[in-house]
mmCIF file of C-alpha atoms in Angstrom:
data_model
loop_
_atom_site.group_PDB
_atom_site.id
_atom_site.type_symbol
_atom_site.label_atom_id
_atom_site.label_comp_id
_atom_site.label_asym_id
_atom_site.label_seq_id
_atom_site.Cartn_x
_atom_site.Cartn_y
_atom_site.Cartn_z
ATOM 1 C CA UNK A 28 -3.347 22.787 1.176
ATOM 2 C CA UNK A 29 -5.939 20.847 3.154
ATOM 3 C CA UNK A 30 -6.953 21.487 6.744
ATOM 4 C CA UNK A 31 -4.623 18.743 7.979
ATOM 5 C CA UNK A 32 -1.625 20.365 6.285
ATOM 6 C CA UNK A 33 -1.323 17.566 3.720
ATOM 7 C CA UNK A 34 -1.388 18.956 0.167
ATOM 8 C CA UNK A 35 -4.409 17.409 -1.557
ATOM 9 C CA UNK A 36 -2.517 16.339 -4.664
ATOM 10 C CA UNK A 37 0.100 14.594 -2.516
ATOM 11 C CA UNK A 38 -2.572 12.854 -0.406
ATOM 12 C CA UNK A 39 -4.444 11.608 -3.487
ATOM 13 C CA UNK A 40 -1.229 10.355 -5.121
ATOM 14 C CA UNK A 41 -0.267 8.510 -1.938
ATOM 15 C CA UNK A 42 -3.780 7.052 -1.635
ATOM 16 C CA UNK A 43 -3.710 5.795 -5.227
ATOM 17 C CA UNK A 44 -0.256 4.276 -4.695
ATOM 18 C CA UNK A 45 -1.361 2.424 -1.570
ATOM 19 C CA UNK A 46 -4.477 1.163 -3.355
ATOM 20 C CA UNK A 47 -2.315 -0.141 -6.199
ATOM 21 C CA UNK A 48 0.111 -1.868 -3.806
ATOM 22 C CA UNK A 49 -2.741 -3.418 -1.822
ATOM 23 C CA UNK A 50 -4.420 -4.689 -4.997
ATOM 24 C CA UNK A 51 -1.101 -6.046 -6.302
ATOM 25 C CA UNK A 52 -0.642 -8.088 -3.128
ATOM 26 C CA UNK A 53 -4.201 -9.425 -3.226
ATOM 27 C CA UNK A 54 -3.755 -10.469 -6.872
ATOM 28 C CA UNK A 55 -0.378 -12.134 -6.399
ATOM 29 C CA UNK A 56 -0.839 -13.687 -2.961
ATOM 30 C CA UNK A 57 -4.565 -13.670 -2.300
ATOM 31 C CA UNK A 58 -5.673 -15.381 -5.494
ATOM 32 C CA UNK A 59 -8.026 -12.526 -6.438
ATOM 33 C CA UNK A 60 -8.794 -11.398 -9.938
ATOM 34 C CA UNK A 61 -7.636 -7.919 -10.923
ATOM 35 C CA UNK A 62 -11.207 -6.593 -10.639
ATOM 36 C CA UNK A 63 -11.733 -8.157 -7.202
ATOM 37 C CA UNK A 64 -8.408 -6.786 -5.974
ATOM 38 C CA UNK A 65 -9.162 -3.262 -7.191
ATOM 39 C CA UNK A 66 -12.617 -3.389 -5.604
ATOM 40 C CA UNK A 67 -11.083 -4.544 -2.307
ATOM 41 C CA UNK A 68 -8.451 -1.803 -2.480
ATOM 42 C CA UNK A 69 -11.078 0.891 -3.047
ATOM 43 C CA UNK A 70 -13.087 -0.422 -0.083
ATOM 44 C CA UNK A 71 -10.016 -0.648 2.132
ATOM 45 C CA UNK A 72 -8.599 2.716 1.117
ATOM 46 C CA UNK A 73 -11.559 5.092 0.765
ATOM 47 C CA UNK A 74 -10.920 8.741 0.016
ATOM 48 C CA UNK A 75 -11.013 10.801 3.207
ATOM 49 C CA UNK A 76 -11.903 14.487 2.933
ATOM 50 C CA UNK A 77 -9.401 17.023 4.266
ATOM 51 C CA UNK A 78 -11.456 17.628 7.414
ATOM 52 C CA UNK A 79 -11.775 13.923 8.311
ATOM 53 C CA UNK A 80 -10.414 13.170 11.764
ATOM 54 C CA UNK A 81 -7.247 11.062 11.607
ATOM 55 C CA UNK A 82 -7.085 11.398 7.830
ATOM 56 C CA UNK A 83 -4.538 8.979 6.433
ATOM 57 C CA UNK A 84 -4.215 6.938 9.625
ATOM 58 C CA UNK A 85 -4.582 3.820 7.477
ATOM 59 C CA UNK A 86 -1.173 4.686 6.019
ATOM 60 C CA UNK A 87 0.515 3.880 9.331
ATOM 61 C CA UNK A 88 1.408 0.483 7.855
ATOM 62 C CA UNK A 89 2.508 -0.412 4.355
ATOM 63 C CA UNK A 90 -0.292 -1.739 2.128
ATOM 64 C CA UNK A 91 1.602 -5.055 1.951
ATOM 65 C CA UNK A 92 0.924 -5.664 5.653
ATOM 66 C CA UNK A 93 -2.743 -4.697 5.504
ATOM 67 C CA UNK A 94 -3.214 -7.065 2.553
ATOM 68 C CA UNK A 95 -1.296 -9.813 4.390
ATOM 69 C CA UNK A 96 -3.669 -9.457 7.337
ATOM 70 C CA UNK A 97 -6.687 -9.691 5.042
ATOM 71 C CA UNK A 98 -5.338 -12.770 3.253
ATOM 72 C CA UNK A 99 -4.336 -14.463 6.506
ATOM 73 C CA UNK A 100 -7.790 -13.792 7.974
ATOM 74 C CA UNK A 101 -9.480 -15.287 4.908
ATOM 75 C CA UNK A 102 -7.238 -18.341 5.134
ATOM 76 C CA UNK A 103 -7.480 -18.486 8.941
ATOM 77 C CA UNK A 104 -3.738 -18.368 9.284
ATOM 78 C CA UNK A 105 -1.351 -16.176 11.254
ATOM 79 C CA UNK A 106 -0.409 -12.983 9.362
ATOM 80 C CA UNK A 107 3.122 -13.411 10.729
ATOM 81 C CA UNK A 108 3.420 -16.537 8.559
ATOM 82 C CA UNK A 109 2.944 -14.383 5.454
ATOM 83 C CA UNK A 110 6.117 -14.105 3.350
ATOM 84 C CA UNK A 111 8.286 -11.007 3.469
ATOM 85 C CA UNK A 112 7.598 -8.553 0.694
ATOM 86 C CA UNK A 113 9.408 -9.642 -2.463
ATOM 87 C CA UNK A 114 11.580 -7.356 -4.589
ATOM 88 C CA UNK A 115 8.898 -7.384 -7.328
ATOM 89 C CA UNK A 116 6.368 -5.772 -4.936
ATOM 90 C CA UNK A 117 5.821 -2.228 -6.284
ATOM 91 C CA UNK A 118 6.502 -0.608 -2.898
ATOM 92 C CA UNK A 119 9.535 -2.761 -2.088
ATOM 93 C CA UNK A 120 12.404 -1.146 -0.237
ATOM 94 C CA UNK A 121 15.474 -3.218 0.516
ATOM 95 C CA UNK A 122 15.488 -4.580 4.109
ATOM 96 C CA UNK A 123 17.523 -2.524 6.530
ATOM 97 C CA UNK A 124 17.170 0.642 4.472
ATOM 98 C CA UNK A 125 15.871 3.268 6.831
ATOM 99 C CA UNK A 126 15.692 5.996 4.241
ATOM 100 C CA UNK A 127 15.820 5.063 0.570
ATOM 101 C CA UNK A 128 18.538 6.674 -1.501
ATOM 102 C CA UNK A 129 17.709 8.876 -4.471
ATOM 103 C CA UNK A 130 18.712 5.966 -6.730
ATOM 104 C CA UNK A 131 16.276 3.628 -4.947
ATOM 105 C CA UNK A 132 13.502 6.223 -5.108
ATOM 106 C CA UNK A 133 14.135 6.669 -8.839
ATOM 107 C CA UNK A 134 13.991 2.877 -9.332
ATOM 108 C CA UNK A 135 10.737 2.740 -7.363
ATOM 109 C CA UNK A 136 9.249 5.537 -9.474
ATOM 110 C CA UNK A 137 10.222 3.679 -12.667
ATOM 111 C CA UNK A 138 8.669 0.483 -11.296
ATOM 112 C CA UNK A 139 5.454 2.300 -10.385
ATOM 113 C CA UNK A 140 5.354 3.874 -13.851
ATOM 114 C CA UNK A 141 5.544 0.381 -15.352
ATOM 115 C CA UNK A 142 9.046 0.717 -16.772
#
């Protein structure tokens, strides 16, 4: 367990998932190549050591929204004009769902595993 109480393995898994979701959005909506999107995701989501102040603060918003802001800034448009996340987005959760059901979580895991 890290100093912030977040198990390291869980933090790293979450970090990798957010990087993947961010890169997916940049590839599909930001017209970036896979390599450019991965590079941008690594820069946007650097590993933070367990003793870093505010570790994981970047996770306060879904990667979709951070990527939307980046794309909108590059295009000089309003991020609020960005489309809602589509069902094919890897981190998609149906609108209005406050807490995903076990079935939805299982579907998300399958999607993230490429099934």
